[in-house]
GROMACS .gro file of C-alpha atoms in nm:
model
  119
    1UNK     CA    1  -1.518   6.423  -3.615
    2UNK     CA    2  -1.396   6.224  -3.876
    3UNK     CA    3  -1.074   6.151  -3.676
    4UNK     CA    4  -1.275   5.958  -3.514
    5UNK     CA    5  -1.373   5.689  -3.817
    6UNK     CA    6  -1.010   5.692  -3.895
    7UNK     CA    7  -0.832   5.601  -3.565
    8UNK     CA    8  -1.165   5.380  -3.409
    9UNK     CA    9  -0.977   5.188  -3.176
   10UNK     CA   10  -0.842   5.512  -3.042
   11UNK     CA   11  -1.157   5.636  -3.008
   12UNK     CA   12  -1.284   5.332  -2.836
   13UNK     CA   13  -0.959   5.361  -2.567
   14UNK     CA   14  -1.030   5.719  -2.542
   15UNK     CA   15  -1.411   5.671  -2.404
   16UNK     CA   16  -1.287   5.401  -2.182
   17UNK     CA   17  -1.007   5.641  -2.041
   18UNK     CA   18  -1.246   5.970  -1.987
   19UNK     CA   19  -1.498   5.686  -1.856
   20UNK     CA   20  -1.780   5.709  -2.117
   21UNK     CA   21  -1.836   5.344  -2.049
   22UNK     CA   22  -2.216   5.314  -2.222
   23UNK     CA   23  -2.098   5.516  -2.503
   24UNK     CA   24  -1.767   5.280  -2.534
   25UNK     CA   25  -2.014   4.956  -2.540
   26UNK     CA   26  -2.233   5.123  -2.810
   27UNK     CA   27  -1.921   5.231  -3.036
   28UNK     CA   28  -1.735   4.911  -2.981
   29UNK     CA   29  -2.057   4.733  -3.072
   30UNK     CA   30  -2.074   4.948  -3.384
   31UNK     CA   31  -1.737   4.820  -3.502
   32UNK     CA   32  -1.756   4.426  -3.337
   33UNK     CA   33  -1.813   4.301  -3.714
   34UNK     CA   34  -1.496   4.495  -3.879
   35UNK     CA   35  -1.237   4.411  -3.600
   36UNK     CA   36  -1.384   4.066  -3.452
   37UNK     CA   37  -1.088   3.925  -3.561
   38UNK     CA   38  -0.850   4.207  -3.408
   39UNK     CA   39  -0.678   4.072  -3.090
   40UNK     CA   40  -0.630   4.452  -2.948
   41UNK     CA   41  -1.024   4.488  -2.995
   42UNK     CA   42  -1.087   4.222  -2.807
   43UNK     CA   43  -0.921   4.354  -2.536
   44UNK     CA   44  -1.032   4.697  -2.523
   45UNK     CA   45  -1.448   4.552  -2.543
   46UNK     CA   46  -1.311   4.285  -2.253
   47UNK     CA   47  -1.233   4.570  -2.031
   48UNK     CA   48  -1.484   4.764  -2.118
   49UNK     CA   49  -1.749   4.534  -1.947
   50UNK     CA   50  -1.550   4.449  -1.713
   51UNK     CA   51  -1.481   4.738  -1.562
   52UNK     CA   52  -1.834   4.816  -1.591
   53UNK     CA   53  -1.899   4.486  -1.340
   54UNK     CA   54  -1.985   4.262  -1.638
   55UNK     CA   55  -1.769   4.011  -1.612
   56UNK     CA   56  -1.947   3.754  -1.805
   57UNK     CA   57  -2.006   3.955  -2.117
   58UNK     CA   58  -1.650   4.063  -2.094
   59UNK     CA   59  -1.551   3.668  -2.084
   60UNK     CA   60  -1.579   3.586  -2.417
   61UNK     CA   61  -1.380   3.903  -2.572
   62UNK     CA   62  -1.078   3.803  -2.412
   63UNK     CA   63  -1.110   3.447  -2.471
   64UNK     CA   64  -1.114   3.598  -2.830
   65UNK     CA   65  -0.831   3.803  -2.752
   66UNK     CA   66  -0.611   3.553  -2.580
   67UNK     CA   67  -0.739   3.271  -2.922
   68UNK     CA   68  -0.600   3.546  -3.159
   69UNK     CA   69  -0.271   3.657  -2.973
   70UNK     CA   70  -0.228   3.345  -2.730
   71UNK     CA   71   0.124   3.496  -2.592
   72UNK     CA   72  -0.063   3.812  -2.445
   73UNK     CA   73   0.008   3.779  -2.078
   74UNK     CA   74  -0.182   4.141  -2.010
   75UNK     CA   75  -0.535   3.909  -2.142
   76UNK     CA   76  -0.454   3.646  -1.979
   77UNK     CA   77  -0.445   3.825  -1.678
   78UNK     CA   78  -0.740   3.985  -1.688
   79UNK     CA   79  -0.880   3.684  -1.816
   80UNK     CA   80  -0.810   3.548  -1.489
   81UNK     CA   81  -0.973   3.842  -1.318
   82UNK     CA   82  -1.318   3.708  -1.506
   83UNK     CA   83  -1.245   3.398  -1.443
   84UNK     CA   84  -1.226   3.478  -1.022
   85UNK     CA   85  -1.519   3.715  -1.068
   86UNK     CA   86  -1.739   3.422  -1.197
   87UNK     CA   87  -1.618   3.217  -0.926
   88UNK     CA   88  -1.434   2.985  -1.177
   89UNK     CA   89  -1.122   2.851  -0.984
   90UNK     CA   90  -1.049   2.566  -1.274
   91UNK     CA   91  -1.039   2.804  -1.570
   92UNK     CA   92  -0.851   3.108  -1.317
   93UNK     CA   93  -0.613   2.812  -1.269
   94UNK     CA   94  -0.548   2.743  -1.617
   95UNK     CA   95  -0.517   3.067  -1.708
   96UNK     CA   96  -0.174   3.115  -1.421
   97UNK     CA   97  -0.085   2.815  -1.534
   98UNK     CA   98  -0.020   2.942  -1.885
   99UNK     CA   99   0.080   3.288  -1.753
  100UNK     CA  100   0.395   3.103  -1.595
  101UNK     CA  101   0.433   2.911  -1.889
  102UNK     CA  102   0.479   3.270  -2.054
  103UNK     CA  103   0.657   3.431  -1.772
  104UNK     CA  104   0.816   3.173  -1.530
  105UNK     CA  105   0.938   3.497  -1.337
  106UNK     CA  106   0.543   3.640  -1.292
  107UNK     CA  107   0.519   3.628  -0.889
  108UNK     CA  108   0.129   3.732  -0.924
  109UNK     CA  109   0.049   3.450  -1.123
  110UNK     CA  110   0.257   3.203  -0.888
  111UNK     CA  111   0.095   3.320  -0.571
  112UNK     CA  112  -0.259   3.358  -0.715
  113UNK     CA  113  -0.189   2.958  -0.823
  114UNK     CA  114  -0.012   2.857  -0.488
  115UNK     CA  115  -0.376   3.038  -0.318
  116UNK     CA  116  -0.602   2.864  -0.581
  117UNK     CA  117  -0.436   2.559  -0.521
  118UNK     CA  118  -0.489   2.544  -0.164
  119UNK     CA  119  -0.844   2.610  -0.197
   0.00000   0.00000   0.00000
């Protein structure tokens, strides 16, 4: 057990991976105020809620994320997932937009723009 107090983040990744998802919240809630200003925390308590369909509490984490570590293309990504999940076209589009400023070679983030755009 007291692996777990050393390693945290591992602990957090390992509830999310053997899906433990209201457990995950609760721990990563636990440790918010020690790591709110680690970008790979951020990430992990973005996916967390949104892969449990909470896309607008998992909004803010990776905004957090993507403010700490802004050349993360893996949060912006999923970043743009929330974005499309709250049906928010402008910010999904920024968020491509900077993806391909990134990685001018990312084809998902050109089509997803070329579809936005159209829209």
């Amino acid at each position: 057990m007291v692996g777990f107090f050393k390693q945290p983040k591992r602990h957090l990744k390992k509830l999310l991976k053997d899906g433990e998802y209201d457990e995950a919240v609760a721990f990563g809630k636990s440790l918010e105020s020690k790591y709110s200003d680690d970008p790979d925390f951020m990430f992990i308590m973005g996916s967390v809620f949104f892969i449990v369909d909470d896309a607008k509490k998992a909004l803010p984490y990776f905004e957090k994320a993507f403010q700490l570590d802004n050349y993360d293309v893996e949060t912006l990504t999923l970043k743009t997932n929330v974005h499309l999940a709250l049906e928010q076209k402008d910010e999904a589009i920024d968020c491509c937009r900077r993806i391909l400023k990134l990685q001018p070679e990312n084809s998902e983030a050109r089509k997803l723009l070329d579809d936005l755009e159209l829209l």
